[in-house]
């Protein structure tokens, strides 16, 4: 007998709880060179472009987790002449600079506090000073804290100074509406296993076609080359190397479910309700949030550790997991926090059952005063 694992509720930054339909969609083994797979793969890419609603963009999927997609996109779009200004207020912003360092791309890192959004003034000063800057990179929702960064402000700054905008929208695409045209986004990277409610296995890069056609030869890696990947799709309709066939089928299903739900605006409303339910319930118990509510995304929330000396996160985590609720450790540097995600195939009633479970565990741990 092969061991069956218990399905738990995941309140994490991904992978997430997916619907039965999406799991069922994976119960077929398609040949990667079969016309069925080529067709479904094209449909998935076309459906993603339909979501953004303008035809000037192409969607290029690439094997690996979200970070692979970010690395591939940076490797491909930045040439020897490019220099990218990276705006960072957390771990994923820092990761963009770590990647640039590793793959020898010119960059400048502008760091802000983890509980503060970017100061557009500071960005503008740097752009004025450093004439070499060609691109600006930002993380839309900094999933390490849950802060939502000002895409519109950075977008208009980039337009004013004619800089190309690179967006890590890993944890927002599909859950928060993103205006590609208004923000003049050049490159955006996301993955199927967050707000699109698919499963892991690949990520995808959405880029302006007229930018991508100039990117031949930029990449300093064979497999993580978005230009070559795109060319191969154009010529053969196929992935260059073994594709994650089951994950593509899952995304094909989950994109239909997104449409059925009523599109991004409806999904946003559900996530927002999840978030409100979670935040209000936690505050009622005495917890406090790390991020000010004005900057807080409805994607994931960082809560400060309670002051009680009886609170030990690992015990709290394990006890919750045992009864079927998986939360997540914090990822901010100075303050002790833990995170609870609001995304995936979950609704406010699931959040309410999590809140009840938290109450129960606090009681068991004899934590009365948070
Ligand atoms: C999830 C995530 C990533 C990618 O993480 P992987 O573990 O490589 O999938 C990158 N940026 C942000 C903002 C994320 O939330």
GROMACS .gro file of C-alpha atoms and ligand atoms in nm:
model
  385
    1UNK     CA    1   0.000   0.000   0.000
    2UNK     CA    2   0.125   0.345  -0.085
    3UNK     CA    3   0.088   0.582   0.207
    4UNK     CA    4  -0.188   0.837   0.165
    5UNK     CA    5  -0.130   1.174   0.324
    6UNK     CA    6  -0.392   1.367   0.514
    7UNK     CA    7  -0.520   1.678   0.335
    8UNK     CA    8  -0.472   1.982   0.557
    9UNK     CA    9  -0.580   2.341   0.516
   10UNK     CA   10  -0.284   2.547   0.395
   11UNK     CA   11  -0.256   2.912   0.499
   12UNK     CA   12   0.084   2.955   0.339
   13UNK     CA   13   0.240   3.162   0.060
   14UNK     CA   14   0.207   2.863  -0.175
   15UNK     CA   15   0.167   2.591  -0.275
   16UNK     CA   16  -0.192   2.628  -0.161
   17UNK     CA   17  -0.515   2.438  -0.128
   18UNK     CA   18  -0.641   2.370  -0.480
   19UNK     CA   19  -0.988   2.267  -0.588
   20UNK     CA   20  -1.091   1.907  -0.647
   21UNK     CA   21  -1.143   1.990  -1.017
   22UNK     CA   22  -0.785   2.111  -1.051
   23UNK     CA   23  -0.646   1.801  -0.881
   24UNK     CA   24  -0.865   1.582  -1.103
   25UNK     CA   25  -0.739   1.756  -1.417
   26UNK     CA   26  -0.395   1.607  -1.348
   27UNK     CA   27  -0.514   1.245  -1.362
   28UNK     CA   28  -0.395   1.192  -1.716
   29UNK     CA   29  -0.046   1.140  -1.855
   30UNK     CA   30  -0.009   1.341  -2.174
   31UNK     CA   31   0.287   1.296  -2.406
   32UNK     CA   32   0.485   1.618  -2.422
   33UNK     CA   33   0.497   1.608  -2.802
   34UNK     CA   34   0.135   1.507  -2.850
   35UNK     CA   35  -0.096   1.754  -3.020
   36UNK     CA   36  -0.328   1.745  -2.717
   37UNK     CA   37  -0.056   1.877  -2.493
   38UNK     CA   38   0.064   2.135  -2.745
   39UNK     CA   39  -0.293   2.261  -2.771
   40UNK     CA   40  -0.357   2.282  -2.398
   41UNK     CA   41  -0.022   2.453  -2.348
   42UNK     CA   42  -0.110   2.717  -2.607
   43UNK     CA   43  -0.453   2.766  -2.451
   44UNK     CA   44  -0.296   2.825  -2.111
   45UNK     CA   45  -0.061   3.091  -2.250
   46UNK     CA   46  -0.340   3.254  -2.451
   47UNK     CA   47  -0.570   3.257  -2.150
   48UNK     CA   48  -0.306   3.434  -1.943
   49UNK     CA   49  -0.269   3.700  -2.213
   50UNK     CA   50  -0.650   3.729  -2.223
   51UNK     CA   51  -0.646   3.804  -1.849
   52UNK     CA   52  -0.416   4.101  -1.899
   53UNK     CA   53  -0.629   4.210  -2.191
   54UNK     CA   54  -0.373   4.355  -2.433
   55UNK     CA   55  -0.208   4.181  -2.722
   56UNK     CA   56   0.137   4.346  -2.714
   57UNK     CA   57   0.256   4.089  -2.461
   58UNK     CA   58   0.372   3.730  -2.480
   59UNK     CA   59   0.359   3.469  -2.205
   60UNK     CA   60   0.658   3.238  -2.184
   61UNK     CA   61   0.641   2.952  -1.932
   62UNK     CA   62   0.961   2.813  -1.787
   63UNK     CA   63   1.029   2.504  -1.573
   64UNK     CA   64   1.099   2.543  -1.202
   65UNK     CA   65   0.958   2.745  -0.914
   66UNK     CA   66   0.897   3.121  -0.917
   67UNK     CA   67   1.261   3.203  -0.844
   68UNK     CA   68   1.368   3.019  -1.160
   69UNK     CA   69   1.132   3.242  -1.358
   70UNK     CA   70   1.272   3.558  -1.196
   71UNK     CA   71   1.628   3.445  -1.265
   72UNK     CA   72   1.544   3.351  -1.624
   73UNK     CA   73   1.370   3.684  -1.686
   74UNK     CA   74   1.657   3.890  -1.540
   75UNK     CA   75   1.913   3.687  -1.730
   76UNK     CA   76   1.724   3.737  -2.055
   77UNK     CA   77   1.604   4.098  -2.045
   78UNK     CA   78   1.920   4.257  -1.901
   79UNK     CA   79   2.202   4.305  -2.150
   80UNK     CA   80   2.561   4.411  -2.084
   81UNK     CA   81   2.448   4.771  -2.123
   82UNK     CA   82   2.154   4.744  -1.879
   83UNK     CA   83   2.155   4.845  -1.515
   84UNK     CA   84   1.859   4.767  -1.295
   85UNK     CA   85   1.749   4.965  -0.991
   86UNK     CA   86   1.604   4.719  -0.739
   87UNK     CA   87   1.355   4.854  -0.486
   88UNK     CA   88   1.347   4.631  -0.183
   89UNK     CA   89   1.160   4.613   0.146
   90UNK     CA   90   1.197   4.244   0.217
   91UNK     CA   91   1.335   3.902   0.137
   92UNK     CA   92   1.202   3.879  -0.219
   93UNK     CA   93   1.342   4.220  -0.312
   94UNK     CA   94   1.679   4.112  -0.172
   95UNK     CA   95   1.652   3.790  -0.372
   96UNK     CA   96   1.634   3.989  -0.697
   97UNK     CA   97   1.964   4.156  -0.606
   98UNK     CA   98   2.120   3.821  -0.506
   99UNK     CA   99   2.025   3.683  -0.847
  100UNK     CA  100   2.171   3.985  -1.030
  101UNK     CA  101   2.494   3.945  -0.835
  102UNK     CA  102   2.517   3.573  -0.919
  103UNK     CA  103   2.448   3.618  -1.289
  104UNK     CA  104   2.669   3.927  -1.318
  105UNK     CA  105   2.407   4.182  -1.416
  106UNK     CA  106   2.461   4.547  -1.324
  107UNK     CA  107   2.228   4.657  -1.046
  108UNK     CA  108   2.180   4.905  -0.768
  109UNK     CA  109   1.984   4.812  -0.457
  110UNK     CA  110   1.767   5.067  -0.279
  111UNK     CA  111   1.652   4.930   0.055
  112UNK     CA  112   1.356   5.040   0.264
  113UNK     CA  113   1.229   4.922   0.600
  114UNK     CA  114   1.026   4.601   0.598
  115UNK     CA  115   0.714   4.774   0.725
  116UNK     CA  116   0.741   5.073   0.490
  117UNK     CA  117   0.647   5.109   0.126
  118UNK     CA  118   0.897   5.265  -0.118
  119UNK     CA  119   0.961   5.637  -0.105
  120UNK     CA  120   0.910   5.754  -0.461
  121UNK     CA  121   1.120   6.065  -0.384
  122UNK     CA  122   1.421   5.855  -0.297
  123UNK     CA  123   1.376   5.644  -0.610
  124UNK     CA  124   1.348   5.956  -0.824
  125UNK     CA  125   1.665   6.109  -0.677
  126UNK     CA  126   1.860   5.793  -0.755
  127UNK     CA  127   1.723   5.770  -1.108
  128UNK     CA  128   1.822   6.133  -1.168
  129UNK     CA  129   2.169   6.076  -1.028
  130UNK     CA  130   2.256   5.748  -1.197
  131UNK     CA  131   2.215   5.792  -1.571
  132UNK     CA  132   2.316   5.428  -1.635
  133UNK     CA  133   1.987   5.295  -1.492
  134UNK     CA  134   1.774   5.136  -1.766
  135UNK     CA  135   1.532   4.921  -1.561
  136UNK     CA  136   1.351   4.938  -1.228
  137UNK     CA  137   1.254   4.619  -1.042
  138UNK     CA  138   0.993   4.590  -0.771
  139UNK     CA  139   0.805   4.319  -0.583
  140UNK     CA  140   0.430   4.383  -0.596
  141UNK     CA  141   0.330   4.206  -0.275
  142UNK     CA  142   0.639   4.143  -0.059
  143UNK     CA  143   0.516   3.803   0.056
  144UNK     CA  144   0.778   3.788   0.332
  145UNK     CA  145   0.577   4.048   0.528
  146UNK     CA  146   0.249   4.088   0.335
  147UNK     CA  147   0.309   4.453   0.245
  148UNK     CA  148   0.161   4.572  -0.087
  149UNK     CA  149   0.397   4.800  -0.276
  150UNK     CA  150   0.278   5.100  -0.482
  151UNK     CA  151   0.286   4.965  -0.837
  152UNK     CA  152   0.102   5.267  -0.978
  153UNK     CA  153   0.351   5.517  -0.833
  154UNK     CA  154   0.657   5.321  -0.944
  155UNK     CA  155   0.491   5.270  -1.283
  156UNK     CA  156   0.435   5.641  -1.337
  157UNK     CA  157   0.790   5.720  -1.219
  158UNK     CA  158   0.925   5.473  -1.476
  159UNK     CA  159   0.710   5.630  -1.746
  160UNK     CA  160   0.833   5.980  -1.660
  161UNK     CA  161   1.199   5.876  -1.678
  162UNK     CA  162   1.156   5.620  -1.959
  163UNK     CA  163   1.278   5.323  -1.753
  164UNK     CA  164   1.164   4.968  -1.813
  165UNK     CA  165   0.958   4.824  -1.529
  166UNK     CA  166   1.023   4.470  -1.401
  167UNK     CA  167   0.760   4.334  -1.162
  168UNK     CA  168   0.776   4.029  -0.938
  169UNK     CA  169   0.401   3.965  -0.912
  170UNK     CA  170   0.442   3.609  -0.793
  171UNK     CA  171   0.192   3.644  -0.511
  172UNK     CA  172  -0.055   3.886  -0.673
  173UNK     CA  173  -0.116   3.789  -1.037
  174UNK     CA  174  -0.469   3.648  -1.056
  175UNK     CA  175  -0.565   3.787  -0.716
  176UNK     CA  176  -0.513   4.160  -0.760
  177UNK     CA  177  -0.589   4.344  -1.083
  178UNK     CA  178  -0.274   4.465  -1.256
  179UNK     CA  179  -0.298   4.727  -1.531
  180UNK     CA  180  -0.017   4.644  -1.775
  181UNK     CA  181  -0.092   4.933  -2.007
  182UNK     CA  182  -0.132   5.210  -1.752
  183UNK     CA  183   0.178   5.100  -1.562
  184UNK     CA  184   0.368   5.035  -1.884
  185UNK     CA  185   0.499   4.707  -1.743
  186UNK     CA  186   0.784   4.566  -1.946
  187UNK     CA  187   0.829   4.232  -1.770
  188UNK     CA  188   0.618   4.057  -1.508
  189UNK     CA  189   0.689   3.721  -1.353
  190UNK     CA  190   0.437   3.503  -1.174
  191UNK     CA  191   0.360   3.140  -1.100
  192UNK     CA  192   0.059   2.909  -1.114
  193UNK     CA  193   0.065   2.804  -0.749
  194UNK     CA  194  -0.038   3.128  -0.580
  195UNK     CA  195  -0.341   3.341  -0.672
  196UNK     CA  196  -0.410   3.134  -0.984
  197UNK     CA  197  -0.468   2.836  -0.754
  198UNK     CA  198  -0.282   2.588  -0.972
  199UNK     CA  199   0.004   2.361  -0.864
  200UNK     CA  200   0.384   2.413  -0.864
  201UNK     CA  201   0.614   2.301  -1.144
  202UNK     CA  202   0.683   2.609  -1.353
  203UNK     CA  203   0.655   2.984  -1.363
  204UNK     CA  204   0.579   3.224  -1.645
  205UNK     CA  205   0.718   3.548  -1.776
  206UNK     CA  206   0.487   3.802  -1.936
  207UNK     CA  207   0.681   4.049  -2.145
  208UNK     CA  208   0.629   4.305  -2.416
  209UNK     CA  209   0.689   4.129  -2.745
  210UNK     CA  210   0.876   4.427  -2.882
  211UNK     CA  211   1.119   4.413  -2.589
  212UNK     CA  212   1.169   4.037  -2.601
  213UNK     CA  213   1.264   4.031  -2.970
  214UNK     CA  214   1.575   4.231  -2.882
  215UNK     CA  215   1.687   3.994  -2.608
  216UNK     CA  216   1.859   3.723  -2.812
  217UNK     CA  217   2.194   3.625  -2.663
  218UNK     CA  218   2.154   3.818  -2.336
  219UNK     CA  219   2.105   3.513  -2.114
  220UNK     CA  220   2.418   3.368  -1.958
  221UNK     CA  221   2.252   3.029  -1.905
  222UNK     CA  222   2.121   2.768  -2.145
  223UNK     CA  223   1.806   2.648  -1.970
  224UNK     CA  224   1.690   2.974  -1.813
  225UNK     CA  225   1.672   3.169  -2.139
  226UNK     CA  226   1.328   3.319  -2.197
  227UNK     CA  227   1.415   3.433  -2.549
  228UNK     CA  228   1.524   3.085  -2.663
  229UNK     CA  229   1.228   2.928  -2.485
  230UNK     CA  230   0.992   3.166  -2.666
  231UNK     CA  231   1.158   3.105  -3.004
  232UNK     CA  232   1.123   2.731  -2.960
  233UNK     CA  233   0.754   2.767  -2.875
  234UNK     CA  234   0.707   2.976  -3.187
  235UNK     CA  235   0.885   2.730  -3.411
  236UNK     CA  236   0.771   2.399  -3.262
  237UNK     CA  237   0.486   2.475  -3.023
  238UNK     CA  238   0.684   2.277  -2.770
  239UNK     CA  239   0.889   2.324  -2.458
  240UNK     CA  240   1.264   2.294  -2.512
  241UNK     CA  241   1.309   2.046  -2.227
  242UNK     CA  242   1.073   1.809  -2.039
  243UNK     CA  243   0.762   2.013  -1.954
  244UNK     CA  244   0.563   1.981  -1.631
  245UNK     CA  245   0.265   1.832  -1.819
  246UNK     CA  246   0.050   1.774  -1.512
  247UNK     CA  247   0.106   2.125  -1.378
  248UNK     CA  248   0.000   2.269  -1.715
  249UNK     CA  249  -0.319   2.064  -1.700
  250UNK     CA  250  -0.381   2.191  -1.349
  251UNK     CA  251  -0.339   2.552  -1.460
  252UNK     CA  252  -0.567   2.491  -1.757
  253UNK     CA  253  -0.834   2.388  -1.507
  254UNK     CA  254  -0.764   2.658  -1.250
  255UNK     CA  255  -0.778   2.934  -1.515
  256UNK     CA  256  -1.126   2.814  -1.608
  257UNK     CA  257  -1.223   2.822  -1.243
  258UNK     CA  258  -1.093   3.179  -1.217
  259UNK     CA  259  -1.317   3.275  -1.507
  260UNK     CA  260  -1.610   3.091  -1.350
  261UNK     CA  261  -1.558   3.273  -1.023
  262UNK     CA  262  -1.601   3.600  -1.211
  263UNK     CA  263  -1.241   3.692  -1.288
  264UNK     CA  264  -0.979   3.873  -1.085
  265UNK     CA  265  -1.211   4.133  -0.931
  266UNK     CA  266  -1.432   3.862  -0.779
  267UNK     CA  267  -1.135   3.660  -0.659
  268UNK     CA  268  -0.991   3.975  -0.503
  269UNK     CA  269  -1.318   4.021  -0.314
  270UNK     CA  270  -1.301   3.667  -0.175
  271UNK     CA  271  -0.938   3.712  -0.066
  272UNK     CA  272  -1.025   4.046   0.088
  273UNK     CA  273  -1.308   3.885   0.286
  274UNK     CA  274  -1.071   3.607   0.395
  275UNK     CA  275  -0.826   3.873   0.507
  276UNK     CA  276  -1.086   4.082   0.695
  277UNK     CA  277  -1.222   3.772   0.869
  278UNK     CA  278  -0.871   3.665   0.968
  279UNK     CA  279  -0.752   4.007   1.083
  280UNK     CA  280  -1.066   4.085   1.285
  281UNK     CA  281  -1.067   3.742   1.448
  282UNK     CA  282  -0.698   3.758   1.539
  283UNK     CA  283  -0.726   4.112   1.677
  284UNK     CA  284  -1.023   4.000   1.884
  285UNK     CA  285  -0.801   3.733   2.041
  286UNK     CA  286  -0.537   3.997   2.117
  287UNK     CA  287  -0.291   3.952   1.831
  288UNK     CA  288  -0.141   4.253   1.650
  289UNK     CA  289  -0.036   4.293   1.286
  290UNK     CA  290   0.321   4.375   1.179
  291UNK     CA  291   0.216   4.584   0.876
  292UNK     CA  292   0.003   4.897   0.903
  293UNK     CA  293  -0.342   4.829   0.756
  294UNK     CA  294  -0.295   5.102   0.493
  295UNK     CA  295  -0.015   4.901   0.329
  296UNK     CA  296  -0.145   4.552   0.409
  297UNK     CA  297  -0.225   4.321   0.117
  298UNK     CA  298  -0.518   4.078   0.132
  299UNK     CA  299  -0.270   3.801   0.037
  300UNK     CA  300  -0.082   3.711   0.354
  301UNK     CA  301  -0.061   3.868   0.700
  302UNK     CA  302   0.233   3.885   0.945
  303UNK     CA  303   0.129   3.873   1.310
  304UNK     CA  304   0.358   3.970   1.596
  305UNK     CA  305   0.436   3.697   1.849
  306UNK     CA  306   0.223   3.736   2.162
  307UNK     CA  307   0.412   3.871   2.463
  308UNK     CA  308   0.323   3.570   2.679
  309UNK     CA  309   0.633   3.375   2.785
  310UNK     CA  310   0.430   3.059   2.726
  311UNK     CA  311   0.415   3.123   2.352
  312UNK     CA  312   0.658   2.910   2.153
  313UNK     CA  313   0.598   2.930   1.780
  314UNK     CA  314   0.712   2.577   1.700
  315UNK     CA  315   0.473   2.426   1.954
  316UNK     CA  316   0.190   2.650   1.833
  317UNK     CA  317   0.266   2.556   1.473
  318UNK     CA  318   0.289   2.182   1.536
  319UNK     CA  319  -0.029   2.168   1.741
  320UNK     CA  320  -0.220   2.354   1.471
  321UNK     CA  321  -0.076   2.132   1.198
  322UNK     CA  322  -0.172   1.817   1.388
  323UNK     CA  323  -0.536   1.921   1.382
  324UNK     CA  324  -0.515   2.008   1.011
  325UNK     CA  325  -0.421   2.378   0.991
  326UNK     CA  326  -0.088   2.478   0.840
  327UNK     CA  327   0.035   2.833   0.904
  328UNK     CA  328   0.380   2.970   0.821
  329UNK     CA  329   0.684   3.107   1.004
  330UNK     CA  330   0.766   3.476   0.971
  331UNK     CA  331   1.031   3.613   0.741
  332UNK     CA  332   1.097   3.965   0.863
  333UNK     CA  333   1.444   4.028   1.002
  334UNK     CA  334   1.409   4.212   1.332
  335UNK     CA  335   1.070   4.139   1.486
  336UNK     CA  336   0.937   3.798   1.579
  337UNK     CA  337   0.637   3.725   1.359
  338UNK     CA  338   0.447   3.442   1.196
  339UNK     CA  339   0.237   3.448   0.880
  340UNK     CA  340  -0.109   3.336   0.780
  341UNK     CA  341  -0.209   3.331   0.413
  342UNK     CA  342  -0.552   3.427   0.280
  343UNK     CA  343  -0.519   3.279  -0.070
  344UNK     CA  344  -0.599   2.945  -0.230
  345UNK     CA  345  -0.928   2.760  -0.260
  346UNK     CA  346  -1.049   2.878   0.081
  347UNK     CA  347  -1.330   3.107   0.198
  348UNK     CA  348  -1.423   3.296   0.516
  349UNK     CA  349  -1.583   2.988   0.673
  350UNK     CA  350  -1.249   2.806   0.645
  351UNK     CA  351  -1.082   3.110   0.804
  352UNK     CA  352  -1.337   3.094   1.085
  353UNK     CA  353  -1.253   2.731   1.150
  354UNK     CA  354  -0.884   2.826   1.162
  355UNK     CA  355  -0.964   3.099   1.415
  356UNK     CA  356  -1.146   2.847   1.632
  357UNK     CA  357  -0.849   2.611   1.608
  358UNK     CA  358  -0.610   2.891   1.712
  359UNK     CA  359  -0.829   2.970   2.012
  360UNK     CA  360  -0.827   2.607   2.113
  361UNK     CA  361  -0.448   2.573   2.084
  362UNK     CA  362  -0.392   2.894   2.284
  363UNK     CA  363  -0.615   2.745   2.555
  364UNK     CA  364  -0.419   2.418   2.552
  365UNK     CA  365  -0.093   2.615   2.575
  366UNK     CA  366  -0.242   2.807   2.870
  367UNK     CA  367  -0.191   3.139   2.698
  368UNK     CA  368  -0.449   3.375   2.842
  369UNK     CA  369  -0.300   3.719   2.798
  370UNK     CA  370  -0.148   3.780   2.459
  371LIG     C1  371   0.664   3.286  -0.391
  371LIG     C2  372   0.738   3.405  -0.433
  371LIG     C3  373   0.853   3.396  -0.515
  371LIG     C4  374   0.909   3.268  -0.567
  371LIG     O1  375   0.932   3.174  -0.474
  371LIG     P1  376   0.956   3.023  -0.514
  371LIG     O2  377   0.970   2.956  -0.382
  371LIG     O3  378   1.079   3.014  -0.596
  371LIG     O4  379   0.834   2.977  -0.592
  371LIG     C5  380   0.912   3.514  -0.556
  371LIG     N1  381   0.864   3.633  -0.519
  371LIG     C6  382   0.755   3.645  -0.441
  371LIG     C7  383   0.706   3.782  -0.407
  371LIG     C8  384   0.689   3.531  -0.395
  371LIG     O5  385   0.580   3.544  -0.318
   0.00000   0.00000   0.00000
